[in-house]
Amino acid sequence: MTRPVDTETFEASLIRYCSPTLAGLKPAALFTYSGVYAVDPDATPAEIEDMRHHRCALLETIELVQQKLSPARIKIEVLVWRSCGALVYVYRPAELRAYLLDPLASIPLKRAGYDPDDPEGCIPVLAARIARASKHGAECAIARTPCPNGCRCTFPHEMGFFLGYPYEDVLGFIEHGGRDCLAVGPWKVYAHLDRALRTFKRYRRCTETFTARYREGCTIETLACSRTTGSPVAPAALTR
């Protein structure tokens, strides 16, 4: 089933999945906006038209929300269209750039074929790699490269860098192939367990706070801008 494509529903998804990024606690987030956004080659004309309608509606909605979030210097991109949903990437360009330029990220990313000196140029490369590893007619939304292999996403191991996870944990995930971690939360932990558990708790508290404030009527742009304006919407406790 395709989730309703409207500003309110999309904003609710941002709050649910991206609050730590909206609050400036991490540089980026990724989530699936459910619905049929890709079809197989044997789809009927009606199915293809329906899929195109869903894509247009989502892009129009994202553009409206993007305008609200621009003052907070947040960007939204659809990375991959899939038959199970659109893969949406939400990020703060300045923070992402600073994160990726650290040698702990830039060196392995260069080895993997990325150019960390051009973080926004890395995003289409990442999108194409996710699409190639996906199933059921997934299609890169940036490079527009279709992949007929199916819908289930297998994310590149370097994905954690683009989500701002701790460097040691991304490198540990790559080294161990995702096995033998110390804990599992928003990411798999391979080092500094206590610090990671505190971060998990901080992210949960942030999401709970933003969800409550949004339901009370606080706008998403106010929530996202509270970090730079000093608004009490994002309590200092969230950053501790």
Coordinates of N, CA and C in Angstrom, one line a residue:
M1 N 0.8 -1.2 0.0 CA 0.0 0.0 0.0 C 0.9 1.2 0.0
T2 N 0.5 2.2 -0.8 CA 1.2 3.5 -0.9 C 0.8 4.4 0.2
R3 N 1.7 4.9 1.0 CA 1.4 5.8 2.1 C 0.8 7.1 1.5
P4 N -0.1 7.8 2.1 CA -0.6 9.0 1.5 C 0.5 10.0 1.3
V5 N 0.5 10.7 0.1 CA 1.6 11.6 -0.2 C 1.0 13.0 0.0
D6 N 1.3 13.6 1.2 CA 0.9 14.9 1.5 C 1.9 15.5 2.5
T7 N 1.9 16.8 2.6 CA 2.9 17.4 3.5 C 2.9 16.9 4.9
E8 N 1.7 16.8 5.5 CA 1.6 16.4 6.9 C 2.1 15.0 7.1
T9 N 1.8 14.1 6.2 CA 2.2 12.7 6.4 C 3.7 12.6 6.2
F10 N 4.3 13.3 5.2 CA 5.7 13.3 5.0 C 6.4 13.9 6.2
E11 N 5.9 15.0 6.7 CA 6.6 15.6 7.8 C 6.6 14.7 9.0
A12 N 5.5 14.0 9.2 CA 5.4 13.0 10.3 C 6.5 12.0 10.2
S13 N 6.8 11.5 9.0 CA 7.8 10.6 8.7 C 9.2 11.2 9.1
L14 N 9.4 12.4 8.7 CA 10.7 13.1 9.0 C 10.9 13.1 10.6
I15 N 9.8 13.5 11.3 CA 9.9 13.5 12.7 C 10.2 12.2 13.3
R16 N 9.6 11.1 12.8 CA 9.7 9.8 13.3 C 11.1 9.2 13.0
Y17 N 11.7 9.5 11.9 CA 12.9 8.8 11.5 C 14.1 9.8 11.5
C18 N 13.9 11.1 11.5 CA 15.1 12.0 11.3 C 15.2 13.0 12.3
S19 N 14.5 12.9 13.5 CA 14.6 13.9 14.5 C 16.1 14.3 14.9
P20 N 17.0 13.3 15.1 CA 18.3 13.7 15.5 C 19.0 14.5 14.5
T21 N 18.7 14.3 13.2 CA 19.3 15.1 12.1 C 18.6 16.5 12.1
L22 N 17.3 16.6 12.3 CA 16.6 17.9 12.4 C 17.2 18.7 13.5
A23 N 17.5 18.0 14.6 CA 18.0 18.7 15.8 C 19.5 19.0 15.7
G24 N 20.2 18.5 14.7 CA 21.6 18.7 14.6 C 22.5 17.8 15.4
L25 N 21.9 16.7 15.9 CA 22.7 15.8 16.6 C 23.5 14.8 15.8
K26 N 23.1 14.7 14.5 CA 23.9 13.9 13.5 C 23.7 14.5 12.2
P27 N 24.6 14.2 11.2 CA 24.6 14.9 10.0 C 23.5 14.4 9.0
A28 N 23.1 13.2 9.1 CA 22.2 12.7 8.1 C 21.3 11.5 8.6
A29 N 20.3 11.3 7.9 CA 19.4 10.2 8.2 C 18.8 9.6 6.9
L30 N 18.3 8.4 7.0 CA 17.8 7.7 5.8 C 16.5 6.9 6.2
F31 N 15.5 7.0 5.4 CA 14.3 6.2 5.7 C 13.5 5.8 4.4
T32 N 12.6 4.9 4.5 CA 11.8 4.5 3.4 C 10.4 5.0 3.5
Y33 N 10.0 5.8 2.5 CA 8.6 6.3 2.5 C 7.8 5.3 1.7
S34 N 7.0 4.5 2.3 CA 6.4 3.3 1.7 C 5.5 3.6 0.6
G35 N 5.4 2.7 -0.4 CA 4.6 2.9 -1.5 C 5.2 2.3 -2.8
V36 N 4.5 2.2 -3.8 CA 5.0 1.6 -5.1 C 5.6 2.7 -5.9
Y37 N 6.9 2.8 -5.9 CA 7.6 3.8 -6.7 C 8.5 3.2 -7.8
A38 N 8.4 1.9 -8.0 CA 9.1 1.3 -9.1 C 8.2 0.1 -9.5
V39 N 8.2 -0.3 -10.8 CA 7.5 -1.4 -11.2 C 8.4 -2.3 -12.1
D40 N 8.0 -3.6 -12.3 CA 8.8 -4.4 -13.1 C 8.5 -4.2 -14.6
P41 N 9.4 -4.7 -15.5 CA 9.2 -4.4 -16.9 C 7.8 -4.9 -17.5
D42 N 7.2 -5.9 -16.8 CA 5.9 -6.4 -17.3 C 4.7 -5.7 -16.7
A43 N 4.9 -4.6 -16.1 CA 3.8 -3.8 -15.5 C 2.9 -3.3 -16.6
T44 N 1.6 -3.2 -16.2 CA 0.6 -2.7 -17.2 C 0.8 -1.2 -17.3
P45 N 0.3 -0.6 -18.4 CA 0.3 0.9 -18.6 C -0.3 1.6 -17.4
A46 N -1.4 1.0 -16.8 CA -2.1 1.6 -15.7 C -1.2 1.6 -14.5
E47 N -0.4 0.5 -14.3 CA 0.5 0.4 -13.1 C 1.6 1.4 -13.3
I48 N 2.1 1.5 -14.5 CA 3.2 2.5 -14.8 C 2.8 3.9 -14.5
E49 N 1.6 4.2 -15.0 CA 1.1 5.6 -14.8 C 0.8 5.9 -13.3
D50 N 0.3 4.9 -12.6 CA 0.1 5.1 -11.2 C 1.4 5.3 -10.4
M51 N 2.5 4.6 -10.8 CA 3.8 4.7 -10.2 C 4.3 6.1 -10.5
R52 N 4.2 6.6 -11.7 CA 4.7 7.9 -12.1 C 3.9 9.0 -11.3
H53 N 2.6 8.8 -11.1 CA 1.9 9.7 -10.3 C 2.4 9.8 -8.9
H54 N 2.7 8.6 -8.3 CA 3.2 8.6 -6.9 C 4.5 9.4 -6.8
R55 N 5.4 9.1 -7.8 CA 6.7 9.8 -7.8 C 6.5 11.3 -7.9
C56 N 5.7 11.8 -8.8 CA 5.5 13.2 -9.0 C 4.9 13.8 -7.7
A57 N 4.0 13.1 -7.1 CA 3.4 13.6 -5.9 C 4.4 13.7 -4.7
L58 N 5.2 12.7 -4.6 CA 6.2 12.7 -3.5 C 7.3 13.8 -3.8
L59 N 7.7 14.0 -5.0 CA 8.7 15.0 -5.3 C 8.1 16.4 -5.0
E60 N 6.9 16.6 -5.4 CA 6.2 17.9 -5.1 C 6.1 18.2 -3.6
T61 N 5.8 17.1 -2.9 CA 5.7 17.2 -1.4 C 7.1 17.6 -0.8
I62 N 8.1 16.8 -1.3 CA 9.4 17.1 -0.8 C 9.9 18.5 -1.1
E63 N 9.5 19.0 -2.2 CA 9.9 20.4 -2.6 C 9.3 21.4 -1.6
L64 N 8.0 21.2 -1.2 CA 7.4 22.0 -0.3 C 8.0 22.0 1.1
V65 N 8.3 20.8 1.5 CA 9.0 20.6 2.8 C 10.4 21.2 2.8
Q66 N 11.1 20.9 1.7 CA 12.4 21.4 1.5 C 12.5 23.0 1.7
Q67 N 11.5 23.7 1.2 CA 11.5 25.1 1.3 C 11.4 25.5 2.8
K68 N 10.6 24.7 3.5 CA 10.5 25.0 5.0 C 11.8 24.8 5.7
L69 N 12.6 23.8 5.3 CA 13.8 23.4 6.0 C 15.1 24.1 5.5
S70 N 15.0 24.8 4.4 CA 16.1 25.5 3.8 C 16.8 26.4 4.8
P71 N 16.0 27.2 5.6 CA 16.7 28.1 6.6 C 17.5 27.4 7.6
A72 N 17.2 26.1 7.8 CA 18.0 25.3 8.8 C 19.1 24.6 8.1
R73 N 19.3 24.8 6.8 CA 20.3 24.3 5.9 C 20.3 22.7 5.9
I74 N 19.1 22.2 5.7 CA 18.8 20.8 5.6 C 18.3 20.5 4.2
K75 N 18.8 19.4 3.6 CA 18.4 19.0 2.2 C 17.8 17.6 2.3
I76 N 16.9 17.4 1.3 CA 16.2 16.1 1.2 C 16.4 15.6 -0.2
E77 N 16.8 14.4 -0.4 CA 16.9 13.7 -1.7 C 16.3 12.4 -1.7
V78 N 15.6 12.0 -2.8 CA 15.2 10.6 -3.0 C 16.4 9.9 -3.6
L79 N 17.0 8.9 -3.0 CA 18.1 8.2 -3.5 C 17.7 7.1 -4.5
V80 N 16.7 6.3 -4.1 CA 16.3 5.2 -4.9 C 14.8 5.0 -4.9
W81 N 14.2 4.8 -6.1 CA 12.8 4.4 -6.2 C 12.7 2.9 -6.1
R82 N 11.8 2.4 -5.3 CA 11.7 0.9 -5.1 C 10.2 0.5 -5.1
S83 N 9.9 -0.7 -5.4 CA 8.5 -1.1 -5.4 C 7.9 -1.2 -4.0
C84 N 8.8 -1.1 -3.0 CA 8.4 -1.1 -1.6 C 8.4 0.2 -1.0
G85 N 8.9 1.2 -1.7 CA 9.0 2.6 -1.2 C 10.1 3.4 -1.7
A86 N 10.1 4.7 -1.5 CA 11.2 5.6 -1.9 C 12.2 5.7 -0.8
L87 N 13.4 5.6 -1.1 CA 14.5 5.7 -0.1 C 14.9 7.2 0.0
V88 N 14.6 7.8 1.1 CA 14.7 9.3 1.3 C 15.9 9.6 2.2
Y89 N 16.8 10.4 1.7 CA 18.0 10.8 2.4 C 17.9 12.3 2.9
V90 N 18.0 12.5 4.2 CA 17.9 13.8 4.8 C 19.2 14.2 5.4
Y91 N 19.8 15.4 5.0 CA 21.2 15.6 5.5 C 21.4 17.1 5.6
R92 N 22.4 17.4 6.5 CA 22.9 18.8 6.6 C 24.3 18.9 5.9
P93 N 24.3 19.5 4.7 CA 25.5 19.5 3.9 C 26.8 19.9 4.6
A94 N 26.7 21.0 5.4 CA 28.0 21.5 6.1 C 28.5 20.4 7.1
E95 N 27.6 19.9 7.9 CA 28.0 18.9 8.9 C 28.5 17.6 8.2
L96 N 27.8 17.2 7.1 CA 28.2 16.0 6.4 C 29.6 16.2 5.8
R97 N 29.9 17.3 5.2 CA 31.2 17.6 4.7 C 32.3 17.5 5.7
A98 N 32.0 18.1 6.9 CA 33.0 18.1 8.0 C 33.3 16.7 8.4
Y99 N 32.2 15.9 8.5 CA 32.3 14.5 8.9 C 33.1 13.7 7.9
L100 N 32.8 13.8 6.6 CA 33.5 13.0 5.6 C 34.9 13.4 5.4
L101 N 35.3 14.6 5.7 CA 36.7 15.0 5.4 C 37.6 14.5 6.5
D102 N 37.1 14.0 7.6 CA 38.0 13.4 8.6 C 38.7 12.2 7.9
P103 N 40.0 12.1 8.1 CA 40.8 10.9 7.5 C 40.2 9.6 7.8
L104 N 39.5 9.4 9.0 CA 38.9 8.1 9.3 C 37.8 7.8 8.4
A105 N 37.2 8.8 7.7 CA 36.2 8.5 6.7 C 36.7 8.7 5.3
S106 N 37.5 9.8 5.1 CA 37.9 10.1 3.8 C 38.8 9.1 3.1
I107 N 39.7 8.5 3.9 CA 40.7 7.5 3.3 C 39.9 6.2 2.9
P108 N 39.1 5.6 3.7 CA 38.3 4.4 3.2 C 37.4 4.8 2.1
L109 N 36.8 6.0 2.1 CA 35.9 6.4 1.0 C 36.6 6.5 -0.3
K110 N 37.8 7.1 -0.2 CA 38.6 7.2 -1.5 C 38.9 5.8 -2.0
R111 N 39.3 4.9 -1.1 CA 39.6 3.6 -1.6 C 38.4 2.9 -2.2
A112 N 37.2 3.3 -1.8 CA 35.9 2.7 -2.3 C 35.4 3.4 -3.5
G113 N 36.2 4.5 -4.0 CA 35.8 5.1 -5.2 C 35.0 6.4 -5.1
Y114 N 34.9 7.0 -3.9 CA 34.3 8.2 -3.7 C 35.3 9.4 -3.6
D115 N 34.8 10.6 -3.8 CA 35.6 11.8 -3.6 C 35.1 12.6 -2.4
P116 N 35.7 12.3 -1.2 CA 35.2 13.0 0.0 C 35.3 14.5 -0.1
D117 N 36.1 15.1 -1.0 CA 36.3 16.5 -1.1 C 35.0 17.1 -1.7
D118 N 34.2 16.3 -2.3 CA 32.9 16.7 -2.9 C 31.8 15.9 -2.4
P119 N 31.4 16.1 -1.1 CA 30.4 15.3 -0.4 C 29.1 15.1 -1.2
E120 N 28.6 16.3 -1.7 CA 27.3 16.2 -2.4 C 27.5 15.4 -3.7
G121 N 28.7 15.4 -4.3 CA 28.9 14.6 -5.5 C 29.0 13.1 -5.1
C122 N 29.3 12.8 -3.9 CA 29.3 11.4 -3.4 C 27.9 10.8 -3.4
I123 N 26.9 11.6 -3.2 CA 25.5 11.1 -3.0 C 25.0 10.3 -4.2
P124 N 25.2 10.9 -5.4 CA 24.7 10.1 -6.6 C 25.4 8.7 -6.7
V125 N 26.7 8.7 -6.4 CA 27.5 7.5 -6.4 C 26.9 6.5 -5.4
L126 N 26.6 6.9 -4.2 CA 26.0 6.1 -3.2 C 24.6 5.6 -3.7
A127 N 23.8 6.5 -4.2 CA 22.5 6.1 -4.7 C 22.5 5.0 -5.8
A128 N 23.5 5.2 -6.7 CA 23.6 4.2 -7.8 C 24.0 2.8 -7.2
R129 N 24.9 2.8 -6.2 CA 25.3 1.6 -5.6 C 24.2 0.9 -4.9
I130 N 23.4 1.7 -4.2 CA 22.2 1.1 -3.5 C 21.3 0.5 -4.5
A131 N 21.0 1.2 -5.6 CA 20.1 0.7 -6.6 C 20.6 -0.6 -7.2
R132 N 21.9 -0.7 -7.5 CA 22.5 -1.9 -8.1 C 22.4 -3.1 -7.2
A133 N 22.4 -2.8 -5.9 CA 22.3 -3.9 -4.9 C 20.8 -4.3 -4.5
S134 N 19.9 -3.5 -5.1 CA 18.5 -3.7 -4.7 C 17.7 -4.7 -5.6
K135 N 16.5 -4.9 -5.2 CA 15.7 -5.9 -5.9 C 14.4 -5.4 -6.5
H136 N 13.8 -6.1 -7.3 CA 12.5 -5.8 -7.9 C 12.4 -4.5 -8.6
G137 N 13.3 -4.2 -9.6 CA 13.1 -3.0 -10.4 C 13.5 -1.7 -9.7
A138 N 14.3 -1.8 -8.7 CA 14.7 -0.5 -8.0 C 15.4 0.4 -9.1
E139 N 15.3 1.7 -8.9 CA 15.9 2.6 -9.8 C 16.5 3.8 -9.1
C140 N 17.7 4.0 -9.4 CA 18.4 5.2 -8.8 C 17.7 6.4 -9.1
A141 N 17.3 7.2 -8.1 CA 16.5 8.4 -8.4 C 17.4 9.6 -8.8
I142 N 18.7 9.5 -8.7 CA 19.6 10.6 -9.1 C 20.2 10.3 -10.4
A143 N 20.9 9.2 -10.5 CA 21.5 8.8 -11.8 C 20.5 8.2 -12.8
R144 N 19.3 7.8 -12.2 CA 18.3 7.2 -13.0 C 18.7 6.0 -13.7
T145 N 19.4 5.1 -13.0 CA 19.9 3.9 -13.5 C 19.0 2.7 -13.0
P146 N 18.2 2.1 -13.9 CA 17.4 1.0 -13.4 C 18.2 -0.2 -13.1
C147 N 17.7 -1.0 -12.1 CA 18.3 -2.3 -11.8 C 17.2 -3.3 -11.7
P148 N 17.3 -4.4 -12.6 CA 16.3 -5.4 -12.7 C 16.4 -6.5 -11.7
N149 N 17.3 -6.4 -10.7 CA 17.6 -7.6 -9.9 C 16.6 -7.8 -8.7
G150 N 15.8 -6.9 -8.4 CA 14.8 -7.2 -7.4 C 14.7 -6.0 -6.3
C151 N 13.8 -6.1 -5.2 CA 13.5 -4.9 -4.3 C 14.2 -4.9 -3.0
R152 N 14.7 -5.9 -2.5 CA 15.4 -5.9 -1.2 C 16.7 -5.1 -1.2
C153 N 16.9 -4.1 -0.4 CA 18.1 -3.3 -0.5 C 19.2 -4.0 0.4
T154 N 20.4 -4.1 -0.3 CA 21.6 -4.5 0.4 C 22.5 -3.2 0.4
F155 N 22.6 -2.6 1.5 CA 23.3 -1.3 1.5 C 24.8 -1.5 1.5
P156 N 25.5 -0.6 0.7 CA 27.0 -0.7 0.8 C 27.5 -0.5 2.2
H157 N 28.6 -1.2 2.5 CA 29.1 -1.1 3.9 C 29.5 0.3 4.3
E158 N 29.9 1.1 3.3 CA 30.3 2.5 3.7 C 29.1 3.4 4.0
M159 N 27.9 2.8 3.9 CA 26.7 3.6 4.2 C 26.7 4.4 5.5
G160 N 27.3 3.7 6.5 CA 27.4 4.3 7.8 C 28.1 5.7 7.9
F161 N 29.1 5.8 7.0 CA 29.7 7.1 6.9 C 28.8 8.2 6.5
F162 N 27.9 7.9 5.6 CA 26.9 8.9 5.1 C 25.8 9.2 6.0
L163 N 25.7 8.4 7.1 CA 24.7 8.6 8.2 C 25.4 9.2 9.4
G164 N 26.7 9.5 9.4 CA 27.3 10.1 10.5 C 27.5 9.2 11.7
Y165 N 27.6 7.9 11.5 CA 27.8 7.0 12.6 C 29.3 7.1 13.1
P166 N 29.6 6.7 14.3 CA 31.0 6.8 14.8 C 31.9 6.1 13.9
Y167 N 33.1 6.7 13.6 CA 34.0 6.2 12.6 C 34.4 4.7 13.0
E168 N 34.7 4.5 14.3 CA 35.2 3.2 14.7 C 34.2 2.1 14.4
D169 N 32.9 2.5 14.6 CA 31.8 1.5 14.4 C 31.6 1.2 12.9
V170 N 31.7 2.2 12.0 CA 31.6 2.0 10.6 C 32.8 1.1 10.1
L171 N 34.0 1.4 10.6 CA 35.1 0.6 10.2 C 35.0 -0.8 10.8
G172 N 34.5 -0.9 12.0 CA 34.3 -2.2 12.6 C 33.3 -3.0 11.8
F173 N 32.3 -2.4 11.4 CA 31.2 -3.1 10.6 C 31.8 -3.6 9.3
I174 N 32.6 -2.8 8.6 CA 33.3 -3.2 7.4 C 34.2 -4.3 7.6
E175 N 35.0 -4.2 8.7 CA 36.0 -5.3 9.0 C 35.4 -6.6 9.3
H176 N 34.3 -6.6 10.1 CA 33.7 -7.8 10.5 C 32.5 -8.2 9.7
G177 N 32.2 -7.5 8.6 CA 31.1 -7.9 7.8 C 29.8 -7.8 8.5
G178 N 29.7 -6.9 9.5 CA 28.4 -6.8 10.2 C 28.2 -7.8 11.3
R179 N 29.2 -8.7 11.6 CA 29.1 -9.7 12.6 C 29.9 -9.3 13.9
D180 N 29.6 -10.0 15.0 CA 30.4 -9.9 16.2 C 30.4 -8.4 16.8
C181 N 29.2 -7.8 16.7 CA 29.1 -6.4 17.3 C 28.9 -6.5 18.8
L182 N 29.1 -5.4 19.5 CA 28.9 -5.3 20.9 C 27.4 -5.0 21.3
A183 N 26.7 -4.3 20.4 CA 25.3 -4.0 20.7 C 24.7 -3.5 19.3
V184 N 23.4 -3.5 19.3 CA 22.7 -3.1 18.1 C 21.7 -2.1 18.5
G185 N 21.7 -0.9 17.8 CA 20.7 0.1 18.0 C 20.5 0.8 16.7
P186 N 20.5 2.1 16.6 CA 20.5 2.7 15.3 C 21.6 2.3 14.4
W187 N 22.7 1.8 15.0 CA 23.8 1.2 14.2 C 24.4 0.0 15.0
K188 N 25.3 -0.7 14.5 CA 26.0 -1.8 15.2 C 27.3 -1.2 15.8
V189 N 27.4 -1.5 17.1 CA 28.5 -0.9 17.9 C 29.7 -1.9 17.9
Y190 N 30.9 -1.3 17.7 CA 32.1 -2.1 17.7 C 33.2 -1.5 18.7
A191 N 32.9 -0.3 19.2 CA 33.8 0.4 20.1 C 33.1 1.3 21.0
H192 N 33.6 1.7 22.1 CA 33.1 2.7 23.0 C 31.6 2.4 23.3
L193 N 31.3 1.2 23.8 CA 29.9 0.8 24.1 C 29.1 1.7 24.9
D194 N 29.7 2.2 26.0 CA 28.9 3.0 26.9 C 28.6 4.3 26.2
R195 N 29.5 4.9 25.5 CA 29.2 6.1 24.8 C 28.1 5.9 23.7
A196 N 28.2 4.8 23.0 CA 27.1 4.5 22.0 C 25.8 4.3 22.7
L197 N 25.7 3.7 23.8 CA 24.4 3.5 24.5 C 23.8 4.8 25.0
R198 N 24.7 5.7 25.4 CA 24.2 7.0 25.8 C 23.7 7.8 24.6
T199 N 24.3 7.6 23.4 CA 23.9 8.3 22.2 C 22.6 7.7 21.8
F200 N 22.4 6.4 21.8 CA 21.1 5.8 21.5 C 20.0 6.4 22.3
K201 N 20.3 6.6 23.6 CA 19.3 7.1 24.5 C 19.0 8.6 24.2
R202 N 20.0 9.3 23.8 CA 19.8 10.7 23.4 C 19.0 10.9 22.2
Y203 N 19.2 10.0 21.2 CA 18.4 10.0 20.0 C 17.0 9.7 20.3
R204 N 16.7 8.7 21.1 CA 15.4 8.3 21.5 C 14.7 9.5 22.1
R205 N 15.4 10.1 23.1 CA 14.8 11.3 23.8 C 14.5 12.4 22.8
C206 N 15.4 12.6 21.9 CA 15.2 13.7 20.9 C 13.9 13.4 20.0
T207 N 13.8 12.2 19.6 CA 12.6 11.8 18.8 C 11.3 11.9 19.5
E208 N 11.4 11.5 20.8 CA 10.2 11.6 21.6 C 9.8 13.1 21.8
T209 N 10.8 13.9 22.1 CA 10.5 15.3 22.3 C 10.0 16.0 21.1
F210 N 10.6 15.8 19.9 CA 10.2 16.4 18.7 C 8.8 15.9 18.3
T211 N 8.5 14.6 18.5 CA 7.2 14.0 18.2 C 6.1 14.7 19.0
A212 N 6.4 14.9 20.3 CA 5.4 15.5 21.2 C 5.2 17.0 20.8
R213 N 6.3 17.7 20.5 CA 6.1 19.1 20.1 C 5.4 19.3 18.8
Y214 N 5.7 18.4 17.9 CA 5.0 18.4 16.6 C 3.5 18.2 16.7
R215 N 3.2 17.2 17.6 CA 1.7 16.9 17.8 C 1.0 18.1 18.5
E216 N 1.8 18.8 19.3 CA 1.2 20.0 20.0 C 1.1 21.2 19.1
G217 N 1.6 21.1 17.8 CA 1.4 22.2 16.9 C 2.7 22.9 16.5
C218 N 3.8 22.5 17.0 CA 5.1 23.2 16.6 C 5.4 22.8 15.2
T219 N 5.8 23.7 14.4 CA 6.0 23.4 13.0 C 7.4 22.7 12.8
I220 N 7.5 22.0 11.7 CA 8.8 21.3 11.5 C 9.9 22.2 11.3
E221 N 9.7 23.4 10.7 CA 10.7 24.4 10.4 C 11.2 25.0 11.8
T222 N 10.3 25.2 12.7 CA 10.7 25.7 14.0 C 11.6 24.6 14.7
L223 N 11.2 23.4 14.7 CA 12.0 22.3 15.3 C 13.3 22.3 14.7
A224 N 13.4 22.3 13.4 CA 14.7 22.2 12.7 C 15.6 23.4 12.9
C225 N 15.0 24.6 13.0 CA 15.8 25.8 13.2 C 16.1 26.1 14.6
S226 N 15.6 25.3 15.6 CA 15.8 25.6 17.0 C 17.2 25.5 17.4
R227 N 18.0 24.7 16.7 CA 19.4 24.5 17.0 C 20.2 25.8 16.7
T228 N 19.8 26.5 15.6 CA 20.6 27.7 15.3 C 20.0 29.0 15.9
T229 N 18.7 29.0 16.2 CA 18.1 30.2 16.8 C 18.1 30.3 18.3
G230 N 18.4 29.1 18.9 CA 18.4 29.1 20.4 C 17.1 29.0 21.0
S231 N 16.1 28.6 20.1 CA 14.7 28.3 20.6 C 14.7 27.2 21.7
P232 N 13.8 27.3 22.7 CA 13.7 26.3 23.7 C 13.1 25.1 23.2
V233 N 12.7 25.0 21.9 CA 12.0 23.8 21.4 C 12.9 22.6 21.5
A234 N 14.2 22.8 21.2 CA 15.1 21.7 21.3 C 15.9 21.8 22.6
P235 N 15.4 21.2 23.7 CA 16.0 21.4 25.0 C 17.5 21.1 25.0
A236 N 18.3 21.8 25.8 CA 19.7 21.5 25.9 C 20.0 20.1 26.4
A237 N 19.0 19.5 27.1 CA 19.2 18.1 27.6 C 19.4 17.1 26.4
L238 N 18.9 17.5 25.2 CA 19.0 16.6 24.1 C 20.4 16.4 23.7
T239 N 21.3 17.4 23.9 CA 22.6 17.3 23.4 C 23.6 16.8 24.5
R240 N 23.1 16.4 25.6 CA 23.9 15.9 26.7 C 24.0 14.3 26.6

